PDB file of N, CA and C in Angstrom:
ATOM      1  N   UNK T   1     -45.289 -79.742  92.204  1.00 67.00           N
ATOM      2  CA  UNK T   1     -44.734 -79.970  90.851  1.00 67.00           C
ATOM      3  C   UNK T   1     -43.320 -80.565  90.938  1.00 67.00           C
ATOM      4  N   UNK T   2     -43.003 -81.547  89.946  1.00 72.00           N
ATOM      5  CA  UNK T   2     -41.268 -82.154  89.769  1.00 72.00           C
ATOM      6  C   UNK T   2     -40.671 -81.191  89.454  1.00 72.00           C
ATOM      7  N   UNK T   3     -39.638 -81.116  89.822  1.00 74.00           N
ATOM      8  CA  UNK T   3     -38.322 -80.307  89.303  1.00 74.00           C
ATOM      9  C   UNK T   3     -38.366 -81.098  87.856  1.00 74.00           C
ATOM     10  N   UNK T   4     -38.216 -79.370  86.983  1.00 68.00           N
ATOM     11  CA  UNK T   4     -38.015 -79.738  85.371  1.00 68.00           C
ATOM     12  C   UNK T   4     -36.539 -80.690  85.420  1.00 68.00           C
ATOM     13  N   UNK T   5     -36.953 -81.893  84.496  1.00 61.00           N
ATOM     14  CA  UNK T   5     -35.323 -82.599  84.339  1.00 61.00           C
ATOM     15  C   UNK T   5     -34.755 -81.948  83.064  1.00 61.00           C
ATOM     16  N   UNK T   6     -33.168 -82.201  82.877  1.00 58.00           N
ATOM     17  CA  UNK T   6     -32.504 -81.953  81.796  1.00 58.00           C
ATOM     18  C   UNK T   6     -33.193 -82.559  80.526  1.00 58.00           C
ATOM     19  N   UNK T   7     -33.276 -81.377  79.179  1.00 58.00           N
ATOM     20  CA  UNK T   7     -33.916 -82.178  77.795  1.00 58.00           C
ATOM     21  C   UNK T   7     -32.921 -83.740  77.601  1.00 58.00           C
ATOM     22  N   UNK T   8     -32.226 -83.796  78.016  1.00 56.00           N
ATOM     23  CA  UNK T   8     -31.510 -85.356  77.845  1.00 56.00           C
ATOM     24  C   UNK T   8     -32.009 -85.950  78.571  1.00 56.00           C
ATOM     25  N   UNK T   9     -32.401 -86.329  79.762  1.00 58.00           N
ATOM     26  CA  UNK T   9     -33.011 -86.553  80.508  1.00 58.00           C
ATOM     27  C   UNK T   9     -34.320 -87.404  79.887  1.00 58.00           C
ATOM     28  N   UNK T  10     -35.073 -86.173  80.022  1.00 56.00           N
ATOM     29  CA  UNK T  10     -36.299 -86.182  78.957  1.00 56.00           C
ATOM     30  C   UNK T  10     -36.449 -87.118  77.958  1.00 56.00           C
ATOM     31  N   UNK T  11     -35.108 -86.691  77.036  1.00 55.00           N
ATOM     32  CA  UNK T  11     -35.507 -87.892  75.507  1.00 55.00           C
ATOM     33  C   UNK T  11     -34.882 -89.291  75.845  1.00 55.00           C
ATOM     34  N   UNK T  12     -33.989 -89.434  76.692  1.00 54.00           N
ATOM     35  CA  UNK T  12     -33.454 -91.118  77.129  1.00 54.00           C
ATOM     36  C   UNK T  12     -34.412 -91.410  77.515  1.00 54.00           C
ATOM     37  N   UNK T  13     -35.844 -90.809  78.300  1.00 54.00           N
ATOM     38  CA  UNK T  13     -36.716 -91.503  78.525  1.00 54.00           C
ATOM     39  C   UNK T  13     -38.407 -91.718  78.135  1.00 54.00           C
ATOM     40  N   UNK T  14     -38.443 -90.647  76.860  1.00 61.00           N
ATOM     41  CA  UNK T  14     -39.218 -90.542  76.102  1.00 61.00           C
ATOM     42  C   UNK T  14     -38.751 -91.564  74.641  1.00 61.00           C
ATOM     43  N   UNK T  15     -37.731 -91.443  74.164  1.00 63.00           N
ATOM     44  CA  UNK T  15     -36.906 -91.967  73.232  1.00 63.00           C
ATOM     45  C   UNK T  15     -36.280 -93.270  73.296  1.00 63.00           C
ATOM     46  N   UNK T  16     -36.644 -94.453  73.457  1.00 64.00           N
ATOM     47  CA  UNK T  16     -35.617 -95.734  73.874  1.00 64.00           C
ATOM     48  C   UNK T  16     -34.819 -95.703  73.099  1.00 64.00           C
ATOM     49  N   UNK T  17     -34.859 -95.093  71.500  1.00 61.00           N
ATOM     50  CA  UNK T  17     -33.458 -95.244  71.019  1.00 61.00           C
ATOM     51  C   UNK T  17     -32.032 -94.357  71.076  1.00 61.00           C
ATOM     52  N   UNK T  18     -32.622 -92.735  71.576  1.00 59.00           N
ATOM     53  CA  UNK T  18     -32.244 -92.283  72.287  1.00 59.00           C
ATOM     54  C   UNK T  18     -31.055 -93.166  73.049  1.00 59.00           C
ATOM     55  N   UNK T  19     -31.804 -93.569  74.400  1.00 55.00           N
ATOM     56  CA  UNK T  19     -31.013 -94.000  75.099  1.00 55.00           C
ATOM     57  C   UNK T  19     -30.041 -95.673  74.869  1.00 55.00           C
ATOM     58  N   UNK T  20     -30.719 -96.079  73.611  1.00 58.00           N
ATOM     59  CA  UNK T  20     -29.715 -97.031  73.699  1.00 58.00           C
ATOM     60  C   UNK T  20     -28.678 -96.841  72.559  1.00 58.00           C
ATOM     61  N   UNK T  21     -28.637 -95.450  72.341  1.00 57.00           N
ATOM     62  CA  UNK T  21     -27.517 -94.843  71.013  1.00 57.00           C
ATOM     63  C   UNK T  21     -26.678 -94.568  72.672  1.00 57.00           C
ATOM     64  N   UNK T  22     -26.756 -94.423  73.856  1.00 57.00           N
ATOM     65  CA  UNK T  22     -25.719 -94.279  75.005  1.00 57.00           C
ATOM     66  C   UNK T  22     -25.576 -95.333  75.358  1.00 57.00           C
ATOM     67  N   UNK T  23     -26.035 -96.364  75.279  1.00 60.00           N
ATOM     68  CA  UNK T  23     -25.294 -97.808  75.667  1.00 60.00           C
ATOM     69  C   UNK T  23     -23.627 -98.022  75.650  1.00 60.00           C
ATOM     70  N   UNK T  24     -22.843 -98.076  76.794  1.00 59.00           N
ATOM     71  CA  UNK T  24     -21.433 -98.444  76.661  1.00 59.00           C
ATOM     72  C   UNK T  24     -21.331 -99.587  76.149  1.00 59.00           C
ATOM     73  N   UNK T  25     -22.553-100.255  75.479  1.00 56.00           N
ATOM     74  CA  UNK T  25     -22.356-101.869  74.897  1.00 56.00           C
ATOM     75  C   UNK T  25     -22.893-101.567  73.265  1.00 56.00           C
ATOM     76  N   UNK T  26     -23.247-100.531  72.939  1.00 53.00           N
ATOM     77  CA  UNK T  26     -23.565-100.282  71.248  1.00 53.00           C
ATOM     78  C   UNK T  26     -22.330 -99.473  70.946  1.00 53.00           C
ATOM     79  N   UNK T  27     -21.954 -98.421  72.019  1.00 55.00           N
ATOM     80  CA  UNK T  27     -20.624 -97.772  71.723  1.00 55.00           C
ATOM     81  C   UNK T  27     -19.417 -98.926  71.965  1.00 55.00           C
ATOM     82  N   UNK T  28     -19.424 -99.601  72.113  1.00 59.00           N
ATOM     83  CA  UNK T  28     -18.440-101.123  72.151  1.00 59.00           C
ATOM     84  C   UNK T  28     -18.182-101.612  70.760  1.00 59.00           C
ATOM     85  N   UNK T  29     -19.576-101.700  70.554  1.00 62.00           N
ATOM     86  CA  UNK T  29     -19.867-102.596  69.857  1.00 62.00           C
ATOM     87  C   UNK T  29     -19.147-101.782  67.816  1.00 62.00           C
ATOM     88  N   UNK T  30     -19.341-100.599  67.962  1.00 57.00           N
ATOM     89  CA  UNK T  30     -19.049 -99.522  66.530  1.00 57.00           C
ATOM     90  C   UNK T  30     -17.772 -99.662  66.568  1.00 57.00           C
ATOM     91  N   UNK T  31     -17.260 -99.397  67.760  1.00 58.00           N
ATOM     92  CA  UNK T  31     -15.535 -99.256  67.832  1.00 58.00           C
ATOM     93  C   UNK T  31     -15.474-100.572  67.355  1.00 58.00           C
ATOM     94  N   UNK T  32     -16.031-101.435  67.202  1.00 59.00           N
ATOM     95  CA  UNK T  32     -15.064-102.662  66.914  1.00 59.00           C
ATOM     96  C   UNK T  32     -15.116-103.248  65.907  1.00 59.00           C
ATOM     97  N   UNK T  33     -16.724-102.797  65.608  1.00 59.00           N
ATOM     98  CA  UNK T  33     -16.834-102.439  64.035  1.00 59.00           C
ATOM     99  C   UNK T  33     -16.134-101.774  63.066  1.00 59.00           C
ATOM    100  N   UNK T  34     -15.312-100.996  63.502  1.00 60.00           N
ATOM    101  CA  UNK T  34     -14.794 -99.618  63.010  1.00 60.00           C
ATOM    102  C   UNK T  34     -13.322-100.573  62.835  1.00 60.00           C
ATOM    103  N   UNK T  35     -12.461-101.092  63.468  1.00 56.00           N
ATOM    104  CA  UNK T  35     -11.476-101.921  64.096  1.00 56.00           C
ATOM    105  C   UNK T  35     -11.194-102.790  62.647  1.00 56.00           C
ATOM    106  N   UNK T  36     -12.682-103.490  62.549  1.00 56.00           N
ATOM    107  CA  UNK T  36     -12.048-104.694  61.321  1.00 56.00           C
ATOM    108  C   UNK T  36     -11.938-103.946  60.278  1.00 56.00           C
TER     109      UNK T  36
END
C-alpha cells in the first residue's frame, strides 16, 4: 500500500483548480490586480 498523502496533496491533484488557485503566476497575477 502508498503511504496516505497530505489532504492537500490529495485535492491539488484531484482538483486542477485547486492547484492552480497555488500558482505563483495567478497569485501574481491578483496582486496586480489589486495594485491598479
Amino acid at each position: 500500500m502508498e503511504p496516505l498523502q497530505p489532504v492537500a496533496v490529495q485535492l491539488e491533484a484531484d482538483d486542477p483548480r485547486l492547484a492552480n488557485l497555488n500558482t505563483p503566476c495567478l497569485l501574481a497575477g491578483i496582486n496586480e490586480n489589486d495594485r491598479k
